[in-house]
PDB file of C-alpha atoms in Angstrom:
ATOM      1  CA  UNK A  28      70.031 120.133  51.455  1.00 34.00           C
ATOM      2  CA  UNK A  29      66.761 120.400  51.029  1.00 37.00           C
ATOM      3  CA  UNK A  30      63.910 121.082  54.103  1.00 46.00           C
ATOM      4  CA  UNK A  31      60.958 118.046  54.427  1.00 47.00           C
ATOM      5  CA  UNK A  32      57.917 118.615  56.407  1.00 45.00           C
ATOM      6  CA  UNK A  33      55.686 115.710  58.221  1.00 40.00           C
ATOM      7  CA  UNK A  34      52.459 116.782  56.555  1.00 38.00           C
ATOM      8  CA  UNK A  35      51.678 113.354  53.981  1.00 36.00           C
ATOM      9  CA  UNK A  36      52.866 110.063  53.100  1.00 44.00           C
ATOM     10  CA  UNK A  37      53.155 108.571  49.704  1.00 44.00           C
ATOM     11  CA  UNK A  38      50.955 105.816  48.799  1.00 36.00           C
ATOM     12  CA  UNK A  39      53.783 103.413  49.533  1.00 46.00           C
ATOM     13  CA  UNK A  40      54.374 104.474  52.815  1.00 50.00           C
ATOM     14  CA  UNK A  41      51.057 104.878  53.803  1.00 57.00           C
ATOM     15  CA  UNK A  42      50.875 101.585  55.023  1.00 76.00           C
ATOM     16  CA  UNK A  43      54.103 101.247  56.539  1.00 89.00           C
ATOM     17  CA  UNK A  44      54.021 100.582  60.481  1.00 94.00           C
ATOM     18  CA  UNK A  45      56.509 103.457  61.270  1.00 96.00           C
ATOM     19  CA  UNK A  46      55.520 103.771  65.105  1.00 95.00           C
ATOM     20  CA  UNK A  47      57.233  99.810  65.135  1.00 95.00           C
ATOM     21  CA  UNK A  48      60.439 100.796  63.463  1.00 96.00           C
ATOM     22  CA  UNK A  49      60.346 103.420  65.733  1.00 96.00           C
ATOM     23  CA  UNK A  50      60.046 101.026  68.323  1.00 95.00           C
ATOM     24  CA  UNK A  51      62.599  98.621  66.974  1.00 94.00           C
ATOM     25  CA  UNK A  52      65.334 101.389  66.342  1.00 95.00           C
ATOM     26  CA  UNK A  53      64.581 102.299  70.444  1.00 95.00           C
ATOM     27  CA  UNK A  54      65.328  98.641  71.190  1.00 93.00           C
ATOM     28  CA  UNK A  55      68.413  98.240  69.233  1.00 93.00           C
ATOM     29  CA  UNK A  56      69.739 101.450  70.968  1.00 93.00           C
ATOM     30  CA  UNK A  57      68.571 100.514  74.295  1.00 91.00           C
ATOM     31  CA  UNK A  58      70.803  97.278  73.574  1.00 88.00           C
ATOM     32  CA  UNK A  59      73.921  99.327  73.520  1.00 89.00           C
ATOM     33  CA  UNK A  60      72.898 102.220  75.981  1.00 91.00           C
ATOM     34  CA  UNK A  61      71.131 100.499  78.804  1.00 90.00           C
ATOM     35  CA  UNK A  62      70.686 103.883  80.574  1.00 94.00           C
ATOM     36  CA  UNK A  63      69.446 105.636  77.339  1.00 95.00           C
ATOM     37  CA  UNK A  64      65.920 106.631  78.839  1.00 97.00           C
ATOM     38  CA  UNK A  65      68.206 108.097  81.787  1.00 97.00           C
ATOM     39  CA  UNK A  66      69.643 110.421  79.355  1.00 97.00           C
ATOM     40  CA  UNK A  67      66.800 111.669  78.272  1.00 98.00           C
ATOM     41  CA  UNK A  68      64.864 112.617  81.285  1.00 98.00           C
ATOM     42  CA  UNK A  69      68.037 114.477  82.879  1.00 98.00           C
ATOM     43  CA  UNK A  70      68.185 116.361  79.484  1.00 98.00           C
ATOM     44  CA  UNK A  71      64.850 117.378  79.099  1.00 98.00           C
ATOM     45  CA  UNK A  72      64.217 118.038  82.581  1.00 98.00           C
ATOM     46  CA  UNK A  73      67.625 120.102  82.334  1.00 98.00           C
ATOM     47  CA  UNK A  74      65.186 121.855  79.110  1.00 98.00           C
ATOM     48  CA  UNK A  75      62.675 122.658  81.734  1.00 98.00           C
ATOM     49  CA  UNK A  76      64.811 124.199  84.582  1.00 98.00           C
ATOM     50  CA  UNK A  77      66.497 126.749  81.736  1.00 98.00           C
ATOM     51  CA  UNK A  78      63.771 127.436  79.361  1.00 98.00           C
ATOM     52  CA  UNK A  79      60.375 126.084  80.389  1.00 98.00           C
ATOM     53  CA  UNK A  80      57.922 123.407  79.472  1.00 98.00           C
ATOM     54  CA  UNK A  81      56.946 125.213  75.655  1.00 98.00           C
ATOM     55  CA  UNK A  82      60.235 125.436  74.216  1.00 98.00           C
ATOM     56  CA  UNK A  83      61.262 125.533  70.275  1.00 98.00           C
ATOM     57  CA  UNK A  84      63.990 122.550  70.057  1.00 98.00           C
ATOM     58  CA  UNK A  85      66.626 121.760  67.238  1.00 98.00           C
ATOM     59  CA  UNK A  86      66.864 117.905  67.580  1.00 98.00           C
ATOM     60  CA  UNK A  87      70.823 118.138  65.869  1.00 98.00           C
ATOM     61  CA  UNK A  88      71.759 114.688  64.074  1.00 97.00           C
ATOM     62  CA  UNK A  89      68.054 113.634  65.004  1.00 98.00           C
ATOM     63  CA  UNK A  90      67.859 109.748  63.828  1.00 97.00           C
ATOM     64  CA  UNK A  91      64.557 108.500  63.626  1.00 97.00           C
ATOM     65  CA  UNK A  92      63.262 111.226  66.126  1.00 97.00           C
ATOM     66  CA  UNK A  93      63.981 109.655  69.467  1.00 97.00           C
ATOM     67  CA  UNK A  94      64.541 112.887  71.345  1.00 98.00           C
ATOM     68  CA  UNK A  95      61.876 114.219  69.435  1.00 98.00           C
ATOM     69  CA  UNK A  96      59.403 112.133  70.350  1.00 98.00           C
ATOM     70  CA  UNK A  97      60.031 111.643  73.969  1.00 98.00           C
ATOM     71  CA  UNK A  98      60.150 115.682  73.925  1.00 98.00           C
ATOM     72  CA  UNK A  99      56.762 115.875  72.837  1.00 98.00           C
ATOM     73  CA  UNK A 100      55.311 113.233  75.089  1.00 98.00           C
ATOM     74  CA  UNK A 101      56.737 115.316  77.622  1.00 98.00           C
ATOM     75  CA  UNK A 102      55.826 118.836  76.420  1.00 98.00           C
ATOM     76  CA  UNK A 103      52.850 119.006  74.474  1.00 98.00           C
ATOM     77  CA  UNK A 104      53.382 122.502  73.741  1.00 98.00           C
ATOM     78  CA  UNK A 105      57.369 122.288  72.353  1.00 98.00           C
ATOM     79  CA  UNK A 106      57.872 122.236  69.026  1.00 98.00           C
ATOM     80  CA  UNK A 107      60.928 120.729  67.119  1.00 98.00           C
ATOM     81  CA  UNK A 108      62.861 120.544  63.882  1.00 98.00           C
ATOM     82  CA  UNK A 109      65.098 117.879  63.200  1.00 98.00           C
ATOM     83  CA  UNK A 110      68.125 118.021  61.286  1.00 98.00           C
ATOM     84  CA  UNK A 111      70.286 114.641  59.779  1.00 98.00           C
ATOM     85  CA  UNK A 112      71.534 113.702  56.533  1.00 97.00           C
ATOM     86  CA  UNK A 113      70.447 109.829  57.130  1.00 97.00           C
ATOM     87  CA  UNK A 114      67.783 108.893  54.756  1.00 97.00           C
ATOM     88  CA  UNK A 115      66.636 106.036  56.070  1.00 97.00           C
ATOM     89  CA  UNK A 116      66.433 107.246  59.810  1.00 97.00           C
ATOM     90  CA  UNK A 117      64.830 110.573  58.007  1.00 98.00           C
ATOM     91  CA  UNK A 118      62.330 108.314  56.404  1.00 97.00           C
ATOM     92  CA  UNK A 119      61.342 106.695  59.564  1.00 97.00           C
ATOM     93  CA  UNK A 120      61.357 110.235  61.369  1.00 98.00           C
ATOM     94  CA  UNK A 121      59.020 111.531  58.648  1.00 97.00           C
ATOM     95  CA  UNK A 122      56.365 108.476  58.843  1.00 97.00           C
ATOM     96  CA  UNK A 123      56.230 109.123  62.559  1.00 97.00           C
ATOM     97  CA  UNK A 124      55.450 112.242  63.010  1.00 97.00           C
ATOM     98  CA  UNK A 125      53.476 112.820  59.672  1.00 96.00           C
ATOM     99  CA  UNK A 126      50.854 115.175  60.260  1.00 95.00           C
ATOM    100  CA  UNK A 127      51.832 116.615  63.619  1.00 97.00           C
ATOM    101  CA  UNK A 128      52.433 120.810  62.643  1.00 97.00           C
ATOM    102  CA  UNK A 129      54.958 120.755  65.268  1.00 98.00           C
ATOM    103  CA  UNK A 130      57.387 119.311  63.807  1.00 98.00           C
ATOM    104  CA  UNK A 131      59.743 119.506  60.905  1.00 98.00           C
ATOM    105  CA  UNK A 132      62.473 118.001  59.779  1.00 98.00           C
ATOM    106  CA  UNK A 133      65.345 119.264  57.486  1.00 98.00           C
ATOM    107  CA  UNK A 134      67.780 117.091  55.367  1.00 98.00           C
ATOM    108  CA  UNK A 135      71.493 118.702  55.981  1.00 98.00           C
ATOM    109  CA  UNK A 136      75.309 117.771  56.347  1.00 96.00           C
ATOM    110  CA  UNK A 137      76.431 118.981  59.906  1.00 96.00           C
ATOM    111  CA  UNK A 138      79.942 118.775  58.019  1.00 94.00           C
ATOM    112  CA  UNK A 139      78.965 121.586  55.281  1.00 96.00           C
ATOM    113  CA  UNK A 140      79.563 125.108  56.497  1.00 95.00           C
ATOM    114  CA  UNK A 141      75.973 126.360  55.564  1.00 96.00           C
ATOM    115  CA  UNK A 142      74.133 123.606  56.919  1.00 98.00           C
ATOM    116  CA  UNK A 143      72.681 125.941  59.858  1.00 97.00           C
ATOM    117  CA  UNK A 144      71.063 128.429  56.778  1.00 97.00           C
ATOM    118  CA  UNK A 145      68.511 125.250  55.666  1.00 96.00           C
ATOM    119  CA  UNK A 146      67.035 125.720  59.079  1.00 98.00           C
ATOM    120  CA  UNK A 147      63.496 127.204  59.606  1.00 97.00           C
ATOM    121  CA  UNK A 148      64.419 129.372  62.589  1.00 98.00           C
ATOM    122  CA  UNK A 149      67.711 131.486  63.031  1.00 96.00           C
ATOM    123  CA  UNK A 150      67.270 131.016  67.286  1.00 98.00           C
ATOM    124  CA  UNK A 151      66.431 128.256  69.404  1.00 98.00           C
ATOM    125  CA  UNK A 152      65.336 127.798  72.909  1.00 98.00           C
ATOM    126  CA  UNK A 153      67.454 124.482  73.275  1.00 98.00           C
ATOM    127  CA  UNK A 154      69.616 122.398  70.973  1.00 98.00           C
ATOM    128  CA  UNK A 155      69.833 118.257  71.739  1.00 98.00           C
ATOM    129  CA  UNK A 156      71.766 115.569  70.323  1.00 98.00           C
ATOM    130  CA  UNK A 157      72.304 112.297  71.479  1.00 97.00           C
ATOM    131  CA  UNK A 158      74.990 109.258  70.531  1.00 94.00           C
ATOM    132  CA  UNK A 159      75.812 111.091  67.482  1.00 95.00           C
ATOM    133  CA  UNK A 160      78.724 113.835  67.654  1.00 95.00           C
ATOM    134  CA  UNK A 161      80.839 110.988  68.482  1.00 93.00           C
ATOM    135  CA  UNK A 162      80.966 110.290  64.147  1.00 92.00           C
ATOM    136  CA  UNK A 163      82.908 113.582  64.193  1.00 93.00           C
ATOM    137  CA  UNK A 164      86.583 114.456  64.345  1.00 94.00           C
ATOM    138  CA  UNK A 165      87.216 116.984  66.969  1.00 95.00           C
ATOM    139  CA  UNK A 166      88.134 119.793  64.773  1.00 96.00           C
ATOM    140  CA  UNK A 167      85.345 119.732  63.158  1.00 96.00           C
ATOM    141  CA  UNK A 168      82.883 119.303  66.232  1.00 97.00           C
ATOM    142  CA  UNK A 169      84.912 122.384  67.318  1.00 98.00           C
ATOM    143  CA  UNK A 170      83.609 124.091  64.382  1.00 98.00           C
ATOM    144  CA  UNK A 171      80.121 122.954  64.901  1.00 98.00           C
ATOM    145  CA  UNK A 172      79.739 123.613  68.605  1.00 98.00           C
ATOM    146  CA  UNK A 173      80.600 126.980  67.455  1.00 98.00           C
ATOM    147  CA  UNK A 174      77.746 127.138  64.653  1.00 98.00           C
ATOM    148  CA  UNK A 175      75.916 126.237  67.365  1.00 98.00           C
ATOM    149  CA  UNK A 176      76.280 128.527  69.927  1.00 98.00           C
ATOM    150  CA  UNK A 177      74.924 131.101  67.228  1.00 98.00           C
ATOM    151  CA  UNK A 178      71.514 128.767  66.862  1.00 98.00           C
ATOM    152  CA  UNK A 179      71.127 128.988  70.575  1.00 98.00           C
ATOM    153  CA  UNK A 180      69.118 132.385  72.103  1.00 98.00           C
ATOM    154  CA  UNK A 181      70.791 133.747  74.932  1.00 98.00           C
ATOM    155  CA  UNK A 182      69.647 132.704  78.195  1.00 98.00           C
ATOM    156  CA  UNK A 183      69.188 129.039  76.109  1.00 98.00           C
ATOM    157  CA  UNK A 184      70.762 125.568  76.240  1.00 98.00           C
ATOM    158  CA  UNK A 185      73.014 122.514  74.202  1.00 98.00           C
ATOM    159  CA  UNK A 186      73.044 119.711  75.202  1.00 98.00           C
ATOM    160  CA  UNK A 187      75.089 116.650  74.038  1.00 98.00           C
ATOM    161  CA  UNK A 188      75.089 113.256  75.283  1.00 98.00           C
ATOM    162  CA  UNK A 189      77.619 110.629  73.818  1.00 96.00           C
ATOM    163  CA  UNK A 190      80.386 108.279  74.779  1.00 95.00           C
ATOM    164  CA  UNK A 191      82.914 110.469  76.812  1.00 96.00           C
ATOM    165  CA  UNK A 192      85.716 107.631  78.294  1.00 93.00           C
ATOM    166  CA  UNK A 193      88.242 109.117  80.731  1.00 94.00           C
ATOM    167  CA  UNK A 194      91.563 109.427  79.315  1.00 93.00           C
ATOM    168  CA  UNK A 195      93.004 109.065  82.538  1.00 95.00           C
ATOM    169  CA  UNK A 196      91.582 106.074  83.855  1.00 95.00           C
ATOM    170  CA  UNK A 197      92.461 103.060  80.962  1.00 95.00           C
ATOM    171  CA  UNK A 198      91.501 100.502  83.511  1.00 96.00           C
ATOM    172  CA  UNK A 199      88.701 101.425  85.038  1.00 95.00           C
ATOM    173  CA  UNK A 200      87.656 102.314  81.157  1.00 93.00           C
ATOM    174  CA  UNK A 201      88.651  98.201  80.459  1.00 95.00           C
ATOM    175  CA  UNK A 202      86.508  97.309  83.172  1.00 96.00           C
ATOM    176  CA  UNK A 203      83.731  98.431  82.552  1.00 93.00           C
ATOM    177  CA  UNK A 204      83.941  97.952  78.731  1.00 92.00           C
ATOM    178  CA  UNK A 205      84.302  94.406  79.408  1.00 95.00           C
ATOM    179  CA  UNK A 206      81.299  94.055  81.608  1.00 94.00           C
ATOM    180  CA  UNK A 207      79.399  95.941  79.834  1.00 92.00           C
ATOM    181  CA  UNK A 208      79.487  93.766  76.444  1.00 91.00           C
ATOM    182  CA  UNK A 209      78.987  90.822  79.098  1.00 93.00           C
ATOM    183  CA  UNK A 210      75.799  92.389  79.507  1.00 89.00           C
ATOM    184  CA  UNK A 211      75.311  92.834  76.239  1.00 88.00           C
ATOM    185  CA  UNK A 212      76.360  89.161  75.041  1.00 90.00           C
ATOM    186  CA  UNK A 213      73.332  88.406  77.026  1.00 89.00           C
ATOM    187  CA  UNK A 214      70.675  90.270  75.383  1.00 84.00           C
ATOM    188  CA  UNK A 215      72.129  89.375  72.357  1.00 85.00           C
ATOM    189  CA  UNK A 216      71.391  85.476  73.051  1.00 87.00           C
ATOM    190  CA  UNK A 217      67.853  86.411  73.750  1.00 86.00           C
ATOM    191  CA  UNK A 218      67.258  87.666  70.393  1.00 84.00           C
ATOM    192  CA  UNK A 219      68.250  91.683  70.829  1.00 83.00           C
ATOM    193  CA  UNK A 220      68.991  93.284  67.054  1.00 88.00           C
ATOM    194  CA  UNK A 221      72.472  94.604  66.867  1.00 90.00           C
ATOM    195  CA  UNK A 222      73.577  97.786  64.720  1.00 91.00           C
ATOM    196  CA  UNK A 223      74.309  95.127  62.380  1.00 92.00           C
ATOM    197  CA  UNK A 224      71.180  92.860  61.861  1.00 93.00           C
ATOM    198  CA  UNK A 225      68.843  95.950  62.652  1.00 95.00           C
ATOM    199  CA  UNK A 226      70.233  97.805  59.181  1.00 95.00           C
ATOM    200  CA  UNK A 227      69.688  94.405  57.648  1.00 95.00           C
ATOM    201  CA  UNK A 228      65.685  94.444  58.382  1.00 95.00           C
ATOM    202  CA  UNK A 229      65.931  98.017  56.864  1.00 96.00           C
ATOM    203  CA  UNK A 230      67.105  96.986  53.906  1.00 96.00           C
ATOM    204  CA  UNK A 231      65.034  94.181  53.092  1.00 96.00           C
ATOM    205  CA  UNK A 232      61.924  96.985  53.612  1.00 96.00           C
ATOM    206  CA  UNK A 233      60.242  97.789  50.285  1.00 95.00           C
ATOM    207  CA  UNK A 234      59.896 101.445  51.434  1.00 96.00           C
ATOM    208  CA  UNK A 235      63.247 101.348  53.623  1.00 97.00           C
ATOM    209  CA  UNK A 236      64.959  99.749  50.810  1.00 97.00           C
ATOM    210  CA  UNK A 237      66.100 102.665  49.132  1.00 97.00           C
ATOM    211  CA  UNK A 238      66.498 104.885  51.744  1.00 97.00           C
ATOM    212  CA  UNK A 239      69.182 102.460  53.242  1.00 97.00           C
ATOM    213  CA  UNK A 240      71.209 102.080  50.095  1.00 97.00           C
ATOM    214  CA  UNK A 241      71.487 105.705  49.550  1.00 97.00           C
ATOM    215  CA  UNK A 242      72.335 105.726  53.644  1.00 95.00           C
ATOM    216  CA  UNK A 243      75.463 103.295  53.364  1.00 94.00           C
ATOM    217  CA  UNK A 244      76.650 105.542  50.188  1.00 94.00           C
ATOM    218  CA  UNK A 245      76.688 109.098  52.344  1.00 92.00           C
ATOM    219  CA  UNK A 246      78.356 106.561  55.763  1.00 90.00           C
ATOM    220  CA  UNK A 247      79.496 103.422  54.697  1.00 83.00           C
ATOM    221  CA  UNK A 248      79.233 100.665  57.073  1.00 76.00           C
ATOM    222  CA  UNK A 249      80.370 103.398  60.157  1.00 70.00           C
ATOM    223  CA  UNK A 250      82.309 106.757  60.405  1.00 66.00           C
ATOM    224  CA  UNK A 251      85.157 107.625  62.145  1.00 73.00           C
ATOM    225  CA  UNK A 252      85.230 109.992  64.813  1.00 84.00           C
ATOM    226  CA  UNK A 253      87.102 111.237  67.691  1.00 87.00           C
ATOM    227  CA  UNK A 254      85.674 110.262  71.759  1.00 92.00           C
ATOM    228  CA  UNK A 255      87.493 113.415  73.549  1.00 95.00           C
ATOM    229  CA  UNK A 256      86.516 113.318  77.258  1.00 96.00           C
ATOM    230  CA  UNK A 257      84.142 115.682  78.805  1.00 97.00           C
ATOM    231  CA  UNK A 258      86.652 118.385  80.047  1.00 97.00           C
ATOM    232  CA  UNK A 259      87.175 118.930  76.342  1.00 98.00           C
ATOM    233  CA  UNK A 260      83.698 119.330  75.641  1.00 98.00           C
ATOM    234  CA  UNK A 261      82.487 121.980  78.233  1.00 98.00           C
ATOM    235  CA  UNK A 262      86.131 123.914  77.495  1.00 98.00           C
ATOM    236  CA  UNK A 263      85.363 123.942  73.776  1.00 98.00           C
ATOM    237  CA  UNK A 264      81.846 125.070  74.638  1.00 98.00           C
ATOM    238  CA  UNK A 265      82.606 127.959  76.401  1.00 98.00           C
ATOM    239  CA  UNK A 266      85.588 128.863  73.455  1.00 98.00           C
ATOM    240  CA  UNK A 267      82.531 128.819  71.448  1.00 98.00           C
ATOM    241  CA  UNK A 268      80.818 130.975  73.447  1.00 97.00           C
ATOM    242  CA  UNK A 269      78.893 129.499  75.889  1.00 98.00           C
ATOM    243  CA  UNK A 270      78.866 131.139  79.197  1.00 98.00           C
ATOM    244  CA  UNK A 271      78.956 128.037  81.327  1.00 98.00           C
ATOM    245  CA  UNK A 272      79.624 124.328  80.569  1.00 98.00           C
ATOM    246  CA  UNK A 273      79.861 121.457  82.159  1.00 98.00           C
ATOM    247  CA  UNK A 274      78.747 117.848  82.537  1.00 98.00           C
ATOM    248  CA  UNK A 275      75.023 117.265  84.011  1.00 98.00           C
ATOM    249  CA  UNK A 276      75.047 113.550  83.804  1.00 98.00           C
ATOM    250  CA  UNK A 277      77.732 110.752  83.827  1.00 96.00           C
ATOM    251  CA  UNK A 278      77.696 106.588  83.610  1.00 94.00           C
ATOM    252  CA  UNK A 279      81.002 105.133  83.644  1.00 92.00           C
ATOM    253  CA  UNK A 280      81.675 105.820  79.702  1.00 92.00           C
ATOM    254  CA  UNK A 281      79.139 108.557  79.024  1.00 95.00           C
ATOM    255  CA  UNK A 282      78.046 112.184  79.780  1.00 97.00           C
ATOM    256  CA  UNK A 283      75.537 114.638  79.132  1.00 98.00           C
ATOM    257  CA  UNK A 284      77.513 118.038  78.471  1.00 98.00           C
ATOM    258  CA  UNK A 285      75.298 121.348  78.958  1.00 98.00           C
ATOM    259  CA  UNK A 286      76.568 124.481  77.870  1.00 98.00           C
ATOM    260  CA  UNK A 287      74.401 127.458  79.134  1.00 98.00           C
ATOM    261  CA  UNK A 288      74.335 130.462  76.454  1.00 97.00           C
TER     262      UNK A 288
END
């Protein structure tokens, strides 16, 4: 566990395009979460309403960057550190941002008790994660929305967005499963990556190459994980010490979950 700043590129990757597999990892996400954009304007103006337009953000299980960057875009004055254990999506995160003093990023297992101690600041203003948690069992996102809720100041916010299905309703859940890979049947015709072909590209990358292999060692193909509904999440947020929890946003199989510290 080791912490990477943005500051330079290597000669190989000097050349490498990262703002288009930026782009492209965007679009393959977009594929599967048509509302994605959605999710992150109600969660960063939900950043705004608790703790202003300069805060310091902990992107948790950051990807490429995507919250990151639209965080940024959005408040010039934020600054961010990004935590995964993904090499590739690290690697693209790193080429993006290279040079830009307000952000870091740190290589860490969320899974590994000490992860939080690689980080750069012992408080935050607001922790995000998006379409990520999801890869966890819920004992051990238990443990980590506790970890957490030391990371965030008082008076500060978490924030997770991820796939959320209502135990209760099974058809309703069928439903709109089915239509929604309808939708996405289309796309797919038209020439839309899937998880699939998109960590294909990546691999056949002379500077992604690598990265990706030593990706599918740490994940395999995908990880199992637990989808507990949102009552579980803003409960087990405020267990963890969170004064107030609950869910911000909602589609039909997803929420945004905000606990208030």
């Amino acid at each position: 566990m080791t912490e990477t700043g943005t500051g330079a590129e290597t000669a190989a990757t000097a050349g490498t395009d990262w703002r288009a597999w930026q782009d492209s990892w965007d679009r393959q996400q977009q594929w599967y979460l048509p509302d994605r954009e959605e999710r992150f304007r109600i969660m960063l103006d939900m950043v705004e309403a608790v703790v202003g337009p300069a805060p310091r953000v902990l992107d948790l299980a950051c990807g490429t960057g995507s919250i990151t960057d639209r965080l940024l875009k959005r408040f010039p004055d934020a600054t961010s550190v990004g935590v995964d254990l993904d090499p590739a999506l690290l690697t693209i995160a790193e080429g993006t941002f290279a040079g830009d003093d307000r952000v870091t990023f740190v290589t860490a297992d969320l899974k590994d008790p000490d992860w939080a101690a690689t980080l750069p600041h012992d408080s935050y203003d607001a922790v995000l994660t998006a379409t990520a948690l999801h890869w966890l069992f819920s004992e051990p996102l238990a443990t980590l929305y506790g970890q957490v809720a030391g990371l965030v100041r008082d008076g500060g916010v978490f924030m997770n967005v991820d796939h959320m299905p209502d135990p209760a309703t099974p058809r309703l859940n069928a439903a709109e499963s089915a239509y929604r890979h309808r939708q996405m049947d289309r796309a797919k015709a038209e020439g839309v990556l899937d998880w699939k072909e998109w960590w294909q590209l990546a691999a056949q990358d002379p500077v992604l190459a690598g990265p990706t292999a030593k990706r599918f060692e740490i994940y395999g193909d995908h990880a199992d994980g637990d989808m507990p509904p949102v009552e579980w999440h803003a409960r087990t947020l405020r267990e963890a010490g969170f004064s107030e929890a609950r869910a911000v946003w909602a589609s039909p199989s997803d929420a945004v979950v905000l606990g208030l510290k």
